[in-house]
Coordinates of C-alpha atoms in Angstrom, one line a residue:
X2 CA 10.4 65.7 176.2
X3 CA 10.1 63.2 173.5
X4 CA 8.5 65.7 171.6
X5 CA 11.6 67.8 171.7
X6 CA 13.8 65.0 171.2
X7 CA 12.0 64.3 167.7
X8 CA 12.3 67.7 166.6
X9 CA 15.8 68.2 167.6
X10 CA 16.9 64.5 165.6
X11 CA 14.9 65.9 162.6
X12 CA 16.4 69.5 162.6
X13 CA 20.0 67.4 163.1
X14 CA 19.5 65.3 160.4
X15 CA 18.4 68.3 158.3
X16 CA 21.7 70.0 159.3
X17 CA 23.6 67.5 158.3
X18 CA 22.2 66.6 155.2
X19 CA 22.3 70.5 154.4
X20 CA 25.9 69.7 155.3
X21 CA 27.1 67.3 153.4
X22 CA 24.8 69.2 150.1
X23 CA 27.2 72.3 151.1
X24 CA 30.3 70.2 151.0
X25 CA 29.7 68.1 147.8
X26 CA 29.4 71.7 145.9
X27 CA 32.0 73.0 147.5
X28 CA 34.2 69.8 146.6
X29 CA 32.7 70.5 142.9
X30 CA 33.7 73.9 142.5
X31 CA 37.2 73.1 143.6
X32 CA 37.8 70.6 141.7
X33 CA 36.6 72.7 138.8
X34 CA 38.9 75.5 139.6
X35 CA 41.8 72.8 140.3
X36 CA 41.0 71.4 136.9
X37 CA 41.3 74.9 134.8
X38 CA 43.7 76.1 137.1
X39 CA 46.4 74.8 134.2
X40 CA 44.4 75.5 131.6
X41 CA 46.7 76.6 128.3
X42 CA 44.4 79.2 126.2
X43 CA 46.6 78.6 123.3
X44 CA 46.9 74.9 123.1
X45 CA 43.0 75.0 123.4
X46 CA 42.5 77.0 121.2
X47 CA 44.9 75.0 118.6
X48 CA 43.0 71.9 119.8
X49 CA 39.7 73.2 119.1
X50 CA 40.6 73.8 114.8
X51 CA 42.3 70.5 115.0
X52 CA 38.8 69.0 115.6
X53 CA 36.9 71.5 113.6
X54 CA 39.6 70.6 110.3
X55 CA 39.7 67.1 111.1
X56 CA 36.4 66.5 109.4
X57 CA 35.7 70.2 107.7
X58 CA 38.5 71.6 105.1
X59 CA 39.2 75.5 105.0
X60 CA 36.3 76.4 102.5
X61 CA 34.1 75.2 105.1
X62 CA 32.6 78.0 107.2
X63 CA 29.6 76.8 109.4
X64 CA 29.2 78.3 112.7
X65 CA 26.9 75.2 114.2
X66 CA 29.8 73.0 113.4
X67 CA 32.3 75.4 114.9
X68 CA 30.2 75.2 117.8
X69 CA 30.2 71.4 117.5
X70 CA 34.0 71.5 117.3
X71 CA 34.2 73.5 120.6
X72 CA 31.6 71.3 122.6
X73 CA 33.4 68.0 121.3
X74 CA 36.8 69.8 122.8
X75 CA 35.1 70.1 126.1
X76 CA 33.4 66.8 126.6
X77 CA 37.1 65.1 125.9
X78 CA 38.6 67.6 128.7
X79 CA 36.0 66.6 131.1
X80 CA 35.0 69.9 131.1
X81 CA 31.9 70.9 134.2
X82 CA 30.7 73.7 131.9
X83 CA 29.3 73.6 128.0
X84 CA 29.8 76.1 125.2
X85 CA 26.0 76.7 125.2
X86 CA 26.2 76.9 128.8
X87 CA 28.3 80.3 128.0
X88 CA 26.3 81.1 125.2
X89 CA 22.8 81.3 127.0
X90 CA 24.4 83.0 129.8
X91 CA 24.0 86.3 128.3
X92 CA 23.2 86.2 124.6
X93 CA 23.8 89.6 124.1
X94 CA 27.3 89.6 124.9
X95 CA 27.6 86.0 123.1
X96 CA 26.0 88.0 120.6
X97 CA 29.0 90.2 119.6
X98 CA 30.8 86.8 118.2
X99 CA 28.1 86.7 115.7
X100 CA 28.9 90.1 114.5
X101 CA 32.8 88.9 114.4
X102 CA 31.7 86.2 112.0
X103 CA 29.5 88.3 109.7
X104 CA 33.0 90.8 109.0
X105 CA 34.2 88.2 107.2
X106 CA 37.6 88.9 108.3
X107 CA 37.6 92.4 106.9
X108 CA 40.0 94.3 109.4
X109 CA 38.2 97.4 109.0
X110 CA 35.0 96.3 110.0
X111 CA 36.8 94.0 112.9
X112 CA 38.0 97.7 113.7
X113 CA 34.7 99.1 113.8
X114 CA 33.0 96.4 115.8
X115 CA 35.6 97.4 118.1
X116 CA 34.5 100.5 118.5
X117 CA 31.3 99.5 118.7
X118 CA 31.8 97.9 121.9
X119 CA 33.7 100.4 123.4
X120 CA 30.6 103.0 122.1
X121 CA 28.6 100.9 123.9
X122 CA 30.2 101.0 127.3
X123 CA 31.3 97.3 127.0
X124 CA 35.0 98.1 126.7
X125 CA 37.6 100.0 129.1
X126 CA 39.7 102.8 126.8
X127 CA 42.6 100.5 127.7
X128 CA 41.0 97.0 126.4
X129 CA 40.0 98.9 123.3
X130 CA 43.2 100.1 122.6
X131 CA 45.2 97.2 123.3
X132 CA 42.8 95.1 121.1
X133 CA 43.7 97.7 118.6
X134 CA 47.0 97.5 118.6
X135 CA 46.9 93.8 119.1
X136 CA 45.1 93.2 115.7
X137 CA 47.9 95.8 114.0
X138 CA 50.9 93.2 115.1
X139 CA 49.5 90.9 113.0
X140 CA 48.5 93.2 109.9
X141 CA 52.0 93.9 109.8
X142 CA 53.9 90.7 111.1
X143 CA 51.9 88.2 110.1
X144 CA 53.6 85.0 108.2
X145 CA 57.0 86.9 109.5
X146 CA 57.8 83.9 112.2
X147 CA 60.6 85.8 113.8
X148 CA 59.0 89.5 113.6
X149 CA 55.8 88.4 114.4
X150 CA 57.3 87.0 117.8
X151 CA 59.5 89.6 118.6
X152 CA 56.7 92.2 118.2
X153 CA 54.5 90.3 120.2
X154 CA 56.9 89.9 123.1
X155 CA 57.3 93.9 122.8
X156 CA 53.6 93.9 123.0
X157 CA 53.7 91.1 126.4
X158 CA 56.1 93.4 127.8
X159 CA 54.2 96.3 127.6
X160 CA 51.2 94.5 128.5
X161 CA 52.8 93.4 131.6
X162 CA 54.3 96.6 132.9
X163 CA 51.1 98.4 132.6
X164 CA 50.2 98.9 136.0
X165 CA 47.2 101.5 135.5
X166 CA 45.1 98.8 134.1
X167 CA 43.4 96.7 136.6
X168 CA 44.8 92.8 137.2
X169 CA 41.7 91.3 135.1
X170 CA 42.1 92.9 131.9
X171 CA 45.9 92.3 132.2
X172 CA 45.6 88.3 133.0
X173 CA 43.3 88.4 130.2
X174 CA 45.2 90.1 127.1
X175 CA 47.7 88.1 128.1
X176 CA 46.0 84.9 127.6
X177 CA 45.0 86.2 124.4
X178 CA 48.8 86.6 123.5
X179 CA 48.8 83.2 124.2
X180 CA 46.4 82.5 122.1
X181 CA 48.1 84.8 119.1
X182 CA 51.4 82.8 119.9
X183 CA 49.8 79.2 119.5
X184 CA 47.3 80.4 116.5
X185 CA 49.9 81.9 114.6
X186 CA 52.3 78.8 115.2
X187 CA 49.3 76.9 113.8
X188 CA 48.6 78.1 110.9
X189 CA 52.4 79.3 109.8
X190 CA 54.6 76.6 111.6
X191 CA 52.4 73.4 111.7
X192 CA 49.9 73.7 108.5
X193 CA 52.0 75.9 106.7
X194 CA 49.1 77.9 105.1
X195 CA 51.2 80.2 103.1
X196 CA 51.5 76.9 101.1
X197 CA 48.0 76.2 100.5
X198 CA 47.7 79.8 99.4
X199 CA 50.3 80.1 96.7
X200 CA 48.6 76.6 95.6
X201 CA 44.9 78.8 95.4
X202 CA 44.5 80.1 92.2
X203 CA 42.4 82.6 92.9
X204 CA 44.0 83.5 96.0
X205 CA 47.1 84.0 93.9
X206 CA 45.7 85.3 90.8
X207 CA 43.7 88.3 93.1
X208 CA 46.1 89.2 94.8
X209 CA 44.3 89.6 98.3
X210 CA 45.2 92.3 100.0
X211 CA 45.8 91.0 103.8
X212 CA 46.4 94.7 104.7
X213 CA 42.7 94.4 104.1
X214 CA 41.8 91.3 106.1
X215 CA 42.9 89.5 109.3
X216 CA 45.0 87.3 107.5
X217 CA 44.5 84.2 109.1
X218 CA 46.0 83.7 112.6
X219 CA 44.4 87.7 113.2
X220 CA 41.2 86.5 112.3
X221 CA 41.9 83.9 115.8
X222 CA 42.9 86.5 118.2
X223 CA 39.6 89.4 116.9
X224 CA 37.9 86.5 118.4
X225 CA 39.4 86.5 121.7
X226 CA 39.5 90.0 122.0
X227 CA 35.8 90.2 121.0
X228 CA 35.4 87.8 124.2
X229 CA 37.0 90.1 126.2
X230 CA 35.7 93.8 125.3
X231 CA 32.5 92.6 125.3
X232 CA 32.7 91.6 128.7
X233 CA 31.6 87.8 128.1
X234 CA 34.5 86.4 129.3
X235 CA 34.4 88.1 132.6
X236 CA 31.0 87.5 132.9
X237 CA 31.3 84.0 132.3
X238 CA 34.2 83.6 134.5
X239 CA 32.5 85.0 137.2
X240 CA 29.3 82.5 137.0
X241 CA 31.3 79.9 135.6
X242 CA 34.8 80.3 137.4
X243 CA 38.3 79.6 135.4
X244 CA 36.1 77.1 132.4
X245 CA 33.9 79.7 132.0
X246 CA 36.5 82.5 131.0
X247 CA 38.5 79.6 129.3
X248 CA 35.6 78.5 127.3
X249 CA 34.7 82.5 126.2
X250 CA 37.6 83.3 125.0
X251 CA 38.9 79.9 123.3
X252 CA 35.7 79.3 121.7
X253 CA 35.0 82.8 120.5
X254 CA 38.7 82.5 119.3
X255 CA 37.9 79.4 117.1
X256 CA 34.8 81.2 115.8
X257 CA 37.1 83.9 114.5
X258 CA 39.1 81.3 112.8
X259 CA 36.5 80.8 110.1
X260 CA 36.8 84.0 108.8
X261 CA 40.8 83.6 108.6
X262 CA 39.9 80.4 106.3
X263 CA 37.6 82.1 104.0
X264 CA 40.8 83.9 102.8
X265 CA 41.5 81.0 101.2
X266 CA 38.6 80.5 98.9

């Protein structure tokens, strides 16, 4: 009997403490969720360059200190997951960001890297062709404040009425409007960058064709969109939960705005 008695307090105590293990990572993962749960994509995305150009100008294009900028973002937001949390997750998929970066903006090759991902069964039809069309609003629109925005609506609306494409991919594009809305306010509204490009002499005395290029605010949103099609953002919001996705698409966002800088050079 006193035998029994001991095993029974053990396998108690054991229970309890197994318990009380459970509830402490359920209590964590809530209070992640609850945490992201209000997350703005845009503003974090905005908040991200404003620590990047804080202490780099626009000629300055290193993706370690992009990186940097991004992790520095999170450990202020009290953020449960890192960027190279997302990153190691499955560098493949991370790996597609990398290939953003080395188009240098071109919107022909941002095109074809598109494709690329669709080719390679990454990408639904529909998140390849919204990206598409996506990075076409701002070949056309961009540094147009009021055409850029009501084009973009047009785009939300259509976005949002879609109701073959499933919930995911819709909650997602639209966060990447989001982040097209706050990145283009960024660079048109609050730094005024078509300033600093008439002041580039060899921006001006080129004549860069932005047909050619993302532009600036475009170069934002290929990142996002590269975050999406190539599946790292769901995958990383389904290890992760809401950060994880947050952190994808953000970060890869902020990554694609070094290429919109180098139009500046």
């Amino acid at each position: 009997m006193m035998l029994m008695t001991f095993f029974l307090g053990i396998t108690s105590c054991s229970t309890d403490s197994q318990s009380e293990i459970n509830t402490d990572a359920d209590k964590s993962v809530k209070m992640s969720s609850s945490s992201a749960a209000g997350l703005n994509y845009g503003q974090m995305h905005n908040d991200i360059l404003e620590i990047y150009y804080e202490d780099y100008d626009y000629a300055t294009s290193d993706l370690d200190l992009m990186e940097g900028a991004v992790e520095e973002y999170l450990i202020e937001s009290s953020s449960p997951i890192t960027f190279n949390d997302v990153k190691l997750l499955n560098p493949k998929l991370y790996s597609y960001s990398q290939q953003l970066y080395d188009t240098e903006g071109n919107v022909s090759e941002i095109k074809d890297l598109f494709q690329k991902m669709y080719d390679d069964g990454l990408s639904s039809k529909a998140s390849y062709d919204y990206s598409i069309e996506l990075i076409e609003i701002f070949e056309q629109y961009e540094g147009d404040v009021d055409a850029f925005k009501s084009n973009l609506n047009l785009y939300r609306g259509k976005v949002s009425q879609d109701y073959l494409i499933d919930s995911e991919l819709k909650q997602n594009l639209l966060r990447a409007i989001n982040i097209a809305e706050y990145s283009h306010m960024y660079w048109y509204e609050i730094v005024n960058i078509n300033s600093l490009a008439k002041a580039n002499s060899f921006y001006s005395a080129n004549k860069v064709d932005t047909r050619r290029i993302a532009v600036i605010a475009g170069g934002d949103v290929a990142g996002a969109l590269t975050g999406i099609q190539s599946g790292l953002v769901g995958y990383a919001s389904l290890v992760f939960g809401p950060w994880g996705g947050a952190i994808a698409m953000a970060g890869t966002a902020a990554i694609g705005s070094l290429n919109a800088a180098r139009v500046l050079r």
